[in-house]
Coordinates of C-alpha atoms and ligand atoms in Angstrom, one line a residue:
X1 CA -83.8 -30.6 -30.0
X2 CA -82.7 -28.5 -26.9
X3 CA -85.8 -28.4 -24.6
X4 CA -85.5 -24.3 -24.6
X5 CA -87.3 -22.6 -26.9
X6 CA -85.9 -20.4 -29.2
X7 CA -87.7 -17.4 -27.7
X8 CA -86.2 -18.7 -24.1
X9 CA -82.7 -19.2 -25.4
X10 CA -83.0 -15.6 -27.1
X11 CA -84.2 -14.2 -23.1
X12 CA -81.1 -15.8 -21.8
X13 CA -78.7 -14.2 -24.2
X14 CA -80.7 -11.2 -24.3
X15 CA -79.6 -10.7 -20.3
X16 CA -76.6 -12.7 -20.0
X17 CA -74.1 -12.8 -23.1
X18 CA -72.0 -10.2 -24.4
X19 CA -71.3 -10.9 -28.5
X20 CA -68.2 -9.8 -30.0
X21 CA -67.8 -7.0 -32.8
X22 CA -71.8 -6.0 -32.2
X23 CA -73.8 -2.6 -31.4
X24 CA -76.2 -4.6 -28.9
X25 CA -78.1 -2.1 -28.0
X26 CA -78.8 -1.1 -32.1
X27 CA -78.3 -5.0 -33.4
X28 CA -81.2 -7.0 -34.5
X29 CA -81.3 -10.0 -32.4
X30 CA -79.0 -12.6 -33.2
X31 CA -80.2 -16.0 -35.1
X32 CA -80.5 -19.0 -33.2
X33 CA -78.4 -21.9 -34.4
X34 CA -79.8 -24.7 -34.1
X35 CA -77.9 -26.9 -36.4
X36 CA -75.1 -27.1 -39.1
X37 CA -76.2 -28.3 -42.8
X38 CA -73.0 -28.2 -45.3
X39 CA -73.0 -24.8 -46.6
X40 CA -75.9 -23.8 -44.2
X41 CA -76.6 -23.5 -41.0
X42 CA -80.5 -24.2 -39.4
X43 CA -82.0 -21.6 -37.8
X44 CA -84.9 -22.3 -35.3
X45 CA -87.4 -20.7 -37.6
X46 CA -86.4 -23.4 -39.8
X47 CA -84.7 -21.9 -42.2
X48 CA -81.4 -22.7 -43.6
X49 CA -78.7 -19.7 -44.0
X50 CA -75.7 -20.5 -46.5
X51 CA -72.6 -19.2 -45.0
X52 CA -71.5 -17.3 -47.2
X53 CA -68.5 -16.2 -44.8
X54 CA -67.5 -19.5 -43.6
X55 CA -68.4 -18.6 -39.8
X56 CA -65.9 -15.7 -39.7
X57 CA -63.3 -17.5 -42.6
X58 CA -63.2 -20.8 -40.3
X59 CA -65.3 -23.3 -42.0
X60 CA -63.9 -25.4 -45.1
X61 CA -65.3 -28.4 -45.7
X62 CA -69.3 -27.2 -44.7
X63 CA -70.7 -27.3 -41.1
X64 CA -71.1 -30.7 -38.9
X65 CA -68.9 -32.3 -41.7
X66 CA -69.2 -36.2 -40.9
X67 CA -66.1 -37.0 -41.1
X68 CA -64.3 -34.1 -39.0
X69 CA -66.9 -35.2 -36.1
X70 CA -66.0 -38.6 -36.4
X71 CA -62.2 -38.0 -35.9
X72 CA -63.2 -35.3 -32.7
X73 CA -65.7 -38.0 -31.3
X74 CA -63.1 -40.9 -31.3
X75 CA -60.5 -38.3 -29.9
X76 CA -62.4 -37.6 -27.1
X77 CA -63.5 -41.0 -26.3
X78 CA -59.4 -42.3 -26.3
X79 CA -58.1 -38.9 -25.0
X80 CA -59.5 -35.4 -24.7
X81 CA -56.5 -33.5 -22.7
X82 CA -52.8 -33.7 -21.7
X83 CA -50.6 -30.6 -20.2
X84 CA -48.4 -30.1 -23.0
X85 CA -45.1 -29.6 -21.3
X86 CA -44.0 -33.6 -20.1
X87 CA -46.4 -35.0 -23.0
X88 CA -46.5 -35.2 -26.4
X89 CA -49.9 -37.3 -28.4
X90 CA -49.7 -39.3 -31.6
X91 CA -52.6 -36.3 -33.0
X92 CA -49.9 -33.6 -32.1
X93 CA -47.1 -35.0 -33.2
X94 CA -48.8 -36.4 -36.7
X95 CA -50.2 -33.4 -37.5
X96 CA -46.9 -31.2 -37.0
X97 CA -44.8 -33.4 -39.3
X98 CA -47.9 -33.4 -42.2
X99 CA -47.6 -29.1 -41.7
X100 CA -44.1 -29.2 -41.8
X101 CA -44.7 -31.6 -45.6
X102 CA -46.8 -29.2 -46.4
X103 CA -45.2 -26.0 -46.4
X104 CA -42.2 -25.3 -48.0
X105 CA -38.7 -25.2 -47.1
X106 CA -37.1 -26.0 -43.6
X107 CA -40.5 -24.8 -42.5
X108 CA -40.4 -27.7 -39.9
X109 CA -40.7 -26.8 -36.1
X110 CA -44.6 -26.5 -35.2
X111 CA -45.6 -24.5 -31.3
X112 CA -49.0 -24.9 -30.8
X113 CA -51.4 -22.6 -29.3
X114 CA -55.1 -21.8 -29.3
X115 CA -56.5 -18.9 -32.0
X116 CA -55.0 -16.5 -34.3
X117 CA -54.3 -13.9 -32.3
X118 CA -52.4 -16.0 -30.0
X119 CA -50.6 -17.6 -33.2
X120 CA -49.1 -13.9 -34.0
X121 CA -48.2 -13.5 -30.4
X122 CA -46.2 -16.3 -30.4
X123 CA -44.5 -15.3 -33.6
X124 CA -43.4 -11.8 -32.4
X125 CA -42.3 -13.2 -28.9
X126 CA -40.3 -15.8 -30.3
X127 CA -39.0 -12.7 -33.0
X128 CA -37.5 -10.6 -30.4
X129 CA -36.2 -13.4 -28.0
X130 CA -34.2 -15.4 -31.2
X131 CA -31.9 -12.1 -31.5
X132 CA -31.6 -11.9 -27.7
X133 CA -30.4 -15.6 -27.9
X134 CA -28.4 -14.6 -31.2
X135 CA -26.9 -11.8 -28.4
X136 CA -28.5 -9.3 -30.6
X137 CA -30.8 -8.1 -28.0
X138 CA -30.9 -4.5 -29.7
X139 CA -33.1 -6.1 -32.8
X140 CA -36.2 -5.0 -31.6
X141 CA -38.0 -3.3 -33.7
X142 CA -41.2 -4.3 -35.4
X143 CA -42.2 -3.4 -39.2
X144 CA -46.6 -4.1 -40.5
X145 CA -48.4 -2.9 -43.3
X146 CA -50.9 -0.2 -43.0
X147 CA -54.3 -1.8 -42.7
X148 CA -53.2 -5.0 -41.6
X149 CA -54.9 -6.9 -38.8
X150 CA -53.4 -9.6 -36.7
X151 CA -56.1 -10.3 -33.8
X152 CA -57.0 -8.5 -30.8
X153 CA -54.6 -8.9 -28.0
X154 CA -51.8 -6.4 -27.4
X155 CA -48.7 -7.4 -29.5
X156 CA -51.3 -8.3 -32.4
X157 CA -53.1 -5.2 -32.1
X158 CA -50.0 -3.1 -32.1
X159 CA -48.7 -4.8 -34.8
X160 CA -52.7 -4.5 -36.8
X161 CA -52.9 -1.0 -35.1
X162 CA -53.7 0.8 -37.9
X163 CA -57.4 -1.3 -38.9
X164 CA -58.8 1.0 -37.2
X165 CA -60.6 -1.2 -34.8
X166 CA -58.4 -0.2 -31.9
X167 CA -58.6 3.1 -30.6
X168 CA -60.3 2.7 -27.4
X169 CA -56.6 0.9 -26.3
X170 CA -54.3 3.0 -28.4
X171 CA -51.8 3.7 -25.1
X172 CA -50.9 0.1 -24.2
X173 CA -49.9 -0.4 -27.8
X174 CA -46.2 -0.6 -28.3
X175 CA -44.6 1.3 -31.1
X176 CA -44.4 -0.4 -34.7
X177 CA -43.2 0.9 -38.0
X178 CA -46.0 0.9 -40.6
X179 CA -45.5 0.4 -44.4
X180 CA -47.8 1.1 -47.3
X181 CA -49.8 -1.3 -48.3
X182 CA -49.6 -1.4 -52.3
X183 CA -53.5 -2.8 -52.7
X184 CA -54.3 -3.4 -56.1
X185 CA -57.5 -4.4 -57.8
X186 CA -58.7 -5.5 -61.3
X187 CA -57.7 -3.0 -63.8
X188 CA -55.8 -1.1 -61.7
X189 CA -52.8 1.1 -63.4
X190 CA -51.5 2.6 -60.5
X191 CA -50.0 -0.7 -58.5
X192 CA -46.3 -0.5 -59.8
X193 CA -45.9 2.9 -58.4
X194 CA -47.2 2.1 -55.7
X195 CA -45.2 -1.3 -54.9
X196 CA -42.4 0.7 -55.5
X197 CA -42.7 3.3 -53.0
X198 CA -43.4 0.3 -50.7
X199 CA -40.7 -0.8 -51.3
X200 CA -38.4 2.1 -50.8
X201 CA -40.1 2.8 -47.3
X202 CA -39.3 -1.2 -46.4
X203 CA -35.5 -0.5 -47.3
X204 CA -35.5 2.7 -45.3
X205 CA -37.1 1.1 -42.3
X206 CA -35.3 -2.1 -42.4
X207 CA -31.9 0.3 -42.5
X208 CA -31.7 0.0 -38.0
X209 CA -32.5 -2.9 -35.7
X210 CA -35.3 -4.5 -37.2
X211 CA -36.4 -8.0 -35.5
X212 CA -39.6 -9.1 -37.9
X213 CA -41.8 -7.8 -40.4
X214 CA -45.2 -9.3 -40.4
X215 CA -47.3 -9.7 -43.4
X216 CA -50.9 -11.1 -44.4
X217 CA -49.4 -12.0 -47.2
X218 CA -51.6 -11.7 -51.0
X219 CA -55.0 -10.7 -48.8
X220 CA -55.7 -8.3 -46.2
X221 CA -58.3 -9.7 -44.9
X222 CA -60.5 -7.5 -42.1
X223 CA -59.4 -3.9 -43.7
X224 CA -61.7 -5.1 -46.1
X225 CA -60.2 -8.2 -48.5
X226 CA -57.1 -5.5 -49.8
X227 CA -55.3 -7.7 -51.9
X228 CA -51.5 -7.2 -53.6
X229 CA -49.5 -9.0 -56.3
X230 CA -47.4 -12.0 -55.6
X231 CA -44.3 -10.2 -56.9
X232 CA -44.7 -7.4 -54.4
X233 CA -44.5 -9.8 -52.1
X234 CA -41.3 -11.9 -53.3
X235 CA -39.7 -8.7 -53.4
X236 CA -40.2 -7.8 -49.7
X237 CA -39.3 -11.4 -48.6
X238 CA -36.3 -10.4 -50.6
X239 CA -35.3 -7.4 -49.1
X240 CA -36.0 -8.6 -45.4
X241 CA -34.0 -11.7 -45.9
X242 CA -30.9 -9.3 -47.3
X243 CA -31.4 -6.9 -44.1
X244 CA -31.4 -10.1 -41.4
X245 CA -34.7 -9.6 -40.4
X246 CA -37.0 -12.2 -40.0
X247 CA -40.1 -12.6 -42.1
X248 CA -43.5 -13.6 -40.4
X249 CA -46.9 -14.4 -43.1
X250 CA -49.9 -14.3 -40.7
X251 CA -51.7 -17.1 -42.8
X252 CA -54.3 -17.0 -40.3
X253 CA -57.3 -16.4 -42.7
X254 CA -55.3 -17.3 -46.2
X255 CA -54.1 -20.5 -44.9
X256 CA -55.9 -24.2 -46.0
X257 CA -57.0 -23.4 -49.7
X258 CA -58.1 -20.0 -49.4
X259 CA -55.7 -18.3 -52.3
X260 CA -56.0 -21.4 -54.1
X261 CA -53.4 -22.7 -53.2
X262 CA -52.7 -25.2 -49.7
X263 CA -50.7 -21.7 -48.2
X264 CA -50.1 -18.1 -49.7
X265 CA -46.7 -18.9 -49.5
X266 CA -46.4 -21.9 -51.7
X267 CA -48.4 -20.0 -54.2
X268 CA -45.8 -16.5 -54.2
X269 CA -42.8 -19.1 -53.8
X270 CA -41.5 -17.7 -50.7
X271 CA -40.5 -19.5 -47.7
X272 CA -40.5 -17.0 -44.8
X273 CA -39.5 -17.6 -41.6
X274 CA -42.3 -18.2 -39.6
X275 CA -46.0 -18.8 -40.7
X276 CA -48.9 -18.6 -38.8
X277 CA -51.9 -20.6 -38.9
X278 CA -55.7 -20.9 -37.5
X279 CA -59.1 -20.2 -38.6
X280 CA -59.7 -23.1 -41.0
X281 CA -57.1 -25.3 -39.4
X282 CA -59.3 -27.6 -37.8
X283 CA -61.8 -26.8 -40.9
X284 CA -63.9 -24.7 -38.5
X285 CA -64.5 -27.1 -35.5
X286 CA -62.5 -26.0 -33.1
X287 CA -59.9 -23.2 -31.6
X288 CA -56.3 -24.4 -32.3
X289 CA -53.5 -22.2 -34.0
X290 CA -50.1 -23.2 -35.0
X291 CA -47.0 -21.1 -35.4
X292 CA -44.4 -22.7 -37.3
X293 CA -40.8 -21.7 -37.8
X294 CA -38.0 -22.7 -39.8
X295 CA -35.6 -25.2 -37.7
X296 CA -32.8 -22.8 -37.5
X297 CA -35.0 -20.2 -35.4
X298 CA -35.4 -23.3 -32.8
X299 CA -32.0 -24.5 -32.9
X300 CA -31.4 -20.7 -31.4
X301 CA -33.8 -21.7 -28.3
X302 CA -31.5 -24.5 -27.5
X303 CA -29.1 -24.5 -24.7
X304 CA -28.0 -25.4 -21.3
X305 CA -30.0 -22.9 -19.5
X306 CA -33.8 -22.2 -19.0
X307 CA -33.7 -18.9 -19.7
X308 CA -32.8 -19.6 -23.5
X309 CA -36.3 -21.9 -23.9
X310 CA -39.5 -20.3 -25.2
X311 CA -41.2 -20.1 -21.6
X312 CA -44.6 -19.6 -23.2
X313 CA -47.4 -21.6 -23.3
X314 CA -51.9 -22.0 -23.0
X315 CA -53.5 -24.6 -20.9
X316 CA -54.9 -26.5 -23.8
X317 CA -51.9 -26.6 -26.1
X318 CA -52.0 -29.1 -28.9
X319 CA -55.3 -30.1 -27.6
X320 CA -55.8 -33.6 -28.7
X321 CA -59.2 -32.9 -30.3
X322 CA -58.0 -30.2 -32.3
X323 CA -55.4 -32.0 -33.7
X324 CA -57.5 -34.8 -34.3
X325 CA -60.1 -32.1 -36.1
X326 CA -57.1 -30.7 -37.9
X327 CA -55.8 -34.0 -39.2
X328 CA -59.5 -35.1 -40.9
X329 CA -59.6 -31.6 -42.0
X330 CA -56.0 -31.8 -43.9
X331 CA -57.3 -35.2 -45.3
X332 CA -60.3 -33.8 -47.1
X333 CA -58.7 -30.9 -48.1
X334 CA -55.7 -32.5 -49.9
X335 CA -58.4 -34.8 -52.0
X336 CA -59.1 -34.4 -55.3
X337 CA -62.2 -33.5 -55.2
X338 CA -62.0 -30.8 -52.6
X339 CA -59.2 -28.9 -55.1
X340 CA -61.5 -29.1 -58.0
X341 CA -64.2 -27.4 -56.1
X342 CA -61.6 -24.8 -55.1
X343 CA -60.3 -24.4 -58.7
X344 CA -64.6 -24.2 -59.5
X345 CA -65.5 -21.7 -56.9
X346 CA -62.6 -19.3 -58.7
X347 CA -64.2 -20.1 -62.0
X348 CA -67.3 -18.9 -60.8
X349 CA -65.6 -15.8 -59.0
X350 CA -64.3 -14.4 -62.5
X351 CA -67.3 -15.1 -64.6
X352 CA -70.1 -13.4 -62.4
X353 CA -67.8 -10.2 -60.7
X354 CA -67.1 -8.0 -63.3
X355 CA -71.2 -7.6 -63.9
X356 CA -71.2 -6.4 -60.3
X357 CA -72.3 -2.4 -60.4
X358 CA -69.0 -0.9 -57.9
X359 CA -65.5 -0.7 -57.9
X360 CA -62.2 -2.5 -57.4
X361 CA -63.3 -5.8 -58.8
X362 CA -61.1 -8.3 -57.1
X363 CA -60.5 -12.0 -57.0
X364 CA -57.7 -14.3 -55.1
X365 CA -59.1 -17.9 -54.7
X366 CA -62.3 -18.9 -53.2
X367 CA -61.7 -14.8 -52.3
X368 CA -64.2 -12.3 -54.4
X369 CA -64.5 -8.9 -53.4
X370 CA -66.2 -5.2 -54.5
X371 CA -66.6 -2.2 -53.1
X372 CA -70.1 -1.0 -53.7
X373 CA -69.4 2.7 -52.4
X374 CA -67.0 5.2 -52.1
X375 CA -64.3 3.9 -49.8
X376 CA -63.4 5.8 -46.3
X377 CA -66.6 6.7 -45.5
X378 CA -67.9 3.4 -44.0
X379 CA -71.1 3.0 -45.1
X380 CA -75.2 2.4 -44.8
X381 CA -75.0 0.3 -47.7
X382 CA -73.2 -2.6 -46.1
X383 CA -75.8 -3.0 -43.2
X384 CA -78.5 -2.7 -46.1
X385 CA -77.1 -5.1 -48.3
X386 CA -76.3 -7.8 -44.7
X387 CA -80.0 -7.9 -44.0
X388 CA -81.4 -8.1 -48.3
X389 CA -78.6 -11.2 -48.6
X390 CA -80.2 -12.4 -44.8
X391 CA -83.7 -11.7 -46.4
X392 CA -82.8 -14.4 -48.8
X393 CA -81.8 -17.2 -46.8
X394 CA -78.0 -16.3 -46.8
X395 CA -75.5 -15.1 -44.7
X396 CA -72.9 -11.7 -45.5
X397 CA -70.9 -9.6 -43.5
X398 CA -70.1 -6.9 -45.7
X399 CA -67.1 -4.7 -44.4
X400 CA -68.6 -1.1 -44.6
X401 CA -68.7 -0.6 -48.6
X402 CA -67.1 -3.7 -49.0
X403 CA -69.0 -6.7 -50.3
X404 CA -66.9 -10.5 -50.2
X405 CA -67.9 -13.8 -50.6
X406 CA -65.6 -16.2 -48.4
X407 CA -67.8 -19.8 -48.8
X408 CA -66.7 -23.3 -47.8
X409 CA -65.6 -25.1 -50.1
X410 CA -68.6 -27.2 -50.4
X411 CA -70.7 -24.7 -51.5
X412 CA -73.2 -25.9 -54.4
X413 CA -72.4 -24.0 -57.9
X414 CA -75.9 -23.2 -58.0
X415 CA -76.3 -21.5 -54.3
X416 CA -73.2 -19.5 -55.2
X417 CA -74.7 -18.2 -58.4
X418 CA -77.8 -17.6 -56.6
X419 CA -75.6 -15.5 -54.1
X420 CA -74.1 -13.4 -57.1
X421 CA -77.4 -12.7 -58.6
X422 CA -78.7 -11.1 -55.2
X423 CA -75.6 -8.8 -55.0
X424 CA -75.3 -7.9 -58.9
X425 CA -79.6 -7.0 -58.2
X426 CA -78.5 -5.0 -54.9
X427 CA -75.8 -3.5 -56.1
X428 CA -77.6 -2.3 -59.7
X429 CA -80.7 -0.9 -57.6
X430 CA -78.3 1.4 -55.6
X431 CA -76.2 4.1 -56.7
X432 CA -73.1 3.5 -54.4
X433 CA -74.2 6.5 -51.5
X434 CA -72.2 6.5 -49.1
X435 CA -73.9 6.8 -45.3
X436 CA -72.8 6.2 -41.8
X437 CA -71.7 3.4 -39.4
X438 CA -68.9 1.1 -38.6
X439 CA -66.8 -1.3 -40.3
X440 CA -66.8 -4.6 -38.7
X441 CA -65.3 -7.6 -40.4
Ligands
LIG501 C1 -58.8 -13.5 -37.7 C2 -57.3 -13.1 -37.9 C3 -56.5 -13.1 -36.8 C4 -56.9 -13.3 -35.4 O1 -57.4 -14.6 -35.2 P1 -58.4 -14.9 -33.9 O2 -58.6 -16.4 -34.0 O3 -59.7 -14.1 -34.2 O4 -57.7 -14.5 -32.7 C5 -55.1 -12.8 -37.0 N1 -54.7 -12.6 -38.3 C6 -55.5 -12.6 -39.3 C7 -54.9 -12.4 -40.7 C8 -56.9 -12.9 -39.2 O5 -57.7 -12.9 -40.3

């Protein structure tokens, strides 16, 4: 036990931290962790939250997972850092050749770097400087999907610009081309159209000088879980390929199991060009991303002079823990047991959401979504709904009108039923009024 009380650690924070995505000044006070339990995490007051977001999509196998702190423990006691550039470790290197197994195709070249938003960066430099190598310097131009998000530094923003999250910074964003996003739920009659006039705006745009498209590819994950079909999706990787653009899948949240499958990717059949990877990468230990490309985009970095080479890199590249975190994490993941709870948690999804009182019943994976109000408007209902679920001993972020479970994978059937029975009692005993605030994921 820490020898500061809870009240004395919430004092601290109270005057010295700054939290991300949070109101402080209209916030309840945060929890105080004290400990991670599986599904749960331990609150000082004692009680035990399940996480029923993973910790922010990270989290796979549960929290303080034995065997994850095991592999990070003996990492750090044989080595915990190396510069990057000069060295390569048997964790790096390991890990990049089980990746490059994994994922389909001549998906095979792995560049380390530190969180999602770093992963994406990495993508869209290495986008723009393979045509400058190609001596096609004039490929520039970037094409996302309306309501995509890609992280929070400037190329990601600008490239997630339209989430809505970024307005504050609108002038340092450089210019990208947006394309509808054809989101389509349970039921839903209108999706065809709607793919298809995606599609003709991705032919138009990819008509002049297009480097890279960038995708979340089957899930939009923090406009609010927007999900498309996997046809949609073959069809743009289609097109792209055809125009000589390159195609980028920010896996950074449907990566490691969450579609059901290892990567989105393998489930729509597609190899694109470049995938990127964090969040549950290190099953929710520690910060690490990966951004790996197929071999022919490095063999176009290779050459005589300097000034061909990626010159890009973080301080803690391929740190040795997070590969060591990321290898234990791949291990339990690939187990048999691990893909039966996957395939269970979907079970579970179908046969409790349609009872939910809202609208756009969805499901992809561990993934289950519903909007409980009128979408747009952002909503009262979400904040409600956050502190009836935390009330109960469970832990939601709803986005606005948007209610999602996202659970690790170790998640008890009965503490997920008990999670669906709470919202199908919430969502029942309101009508679905829309109200005010933000939309925070
Ligand atoms: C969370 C997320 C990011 C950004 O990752 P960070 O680790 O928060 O920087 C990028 N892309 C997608 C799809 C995400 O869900």
């Amino acid at each position: 036990m820490d020898p500061l009380s809870p009240d004395q650690i919430l004092d601290l924070d109270r005057r010295h931290v700054w939290h991300p995505f949070t109101q402080e000044q209209t916030a309840p006070p945060p929890l105080v962790a004290v400990g991670g339990d599986g599904s749960g995490v331990i609150a000082a007051d004692g009680r035990r939250y399940v996480d029923l977001v993973s910790s922010w999509w990270v989290n796979l196998h549960g929290h303080a997972h034995p065997a994850i702190a095991g592999a990070v423990a003996e990492q750090a006691a044989r080595l915990e850092q190396v510069i990057f550039a000069d060295f390569t470790h048997a964790p790096a290197a390991r890990y990049a050749a089980r990746l490059a197994a994994e994922l389909p195709g001549d998906l095979d070249r792995v560049f380390y770097s530190d969180d999602g938003s770093t992963a994406v960066e990495v993508a869209l430099k290495m986008a723009l400087q393979y045509f400058s190598n190609l001596g096609q310097p004039g490929r520039t131009r970037l094409l996302a999907f309306e309501g995509a998000y890609h992280g929070d530094t400037v190329g990601a923003m600008s490239v997630g610009r339209s989430s809505g999250y970024f307005r504050a910074w609108a002038g340092m964003l450089f210019p990208v081309d947006l394309l509808p996003y054809p989101a389509t739920w349970i039921g839903d009659e209108t999706v065809e159209a709607r793919e298809a006039q995606a599609l003709d705006a991705l032919e138009r745009a990819l008509a002049a000088d297009v480097a890279a498209v960038i995708v979340e590819p089957l899930v939009q994950g923090a406009s609010g879980m927007r999900m498309c079909r996997e046809g949609f999706l073959r069809a743009v990787a289609e097109r792209v390929k055809a125009a000589g653009a390159l195609l980028i899948f920010d896996e950074v949240m449907t990566g490691f199991g969450r579609t059901g499958s290892l990567f989105a990717c393998r489930r729509i059949g597609v190899t694109p060009d470049m995938v990127c990877l964090s969040k549950g990468i290190t099953g929710g230990f520690l910060p690490m991303a990966a951004t790996v490309v197929r071999e022919p985009i490095h063999a176009a970095f290779l050459g005589q002079e300097i000034g061909k080479a990626f010159l890009h890199g973080h301080s803690y590249t391929a740190n040795p823990l997070g590969c060591a975190a990321a290898l234990a994490s791949l291990d339990l993941l690939l187990a048999e047991d691990c893909q039966a709870r996957i395939a269970a948690i979907e079970a579970l999804h179908r046969e409790r959401l349609m009872a939910v009182r809202g609208r756009r019943h969805r499901i992809m994976g561990t993934i289950a979504a519903v909007d409980l109000g009128e979408d747009g408007i952002g909503s009262a209902i979400g904040a409600e709904l956050k502190a009836w679920f935390r009330r109960h001993g469970m832990l939601m972020r709803p986005m606005g009108p948007v209610a999602y479970f996202l659970p690790p994978y170790c998640i008890a059937p009965a503490e997920l039923h008990r999670a669906w029975d709470l919202l199908e009692r919430f969502a029942a005993e309101h009508k679905g009024e829309a109200g005010d605030t933000g939309f925070v994921p």
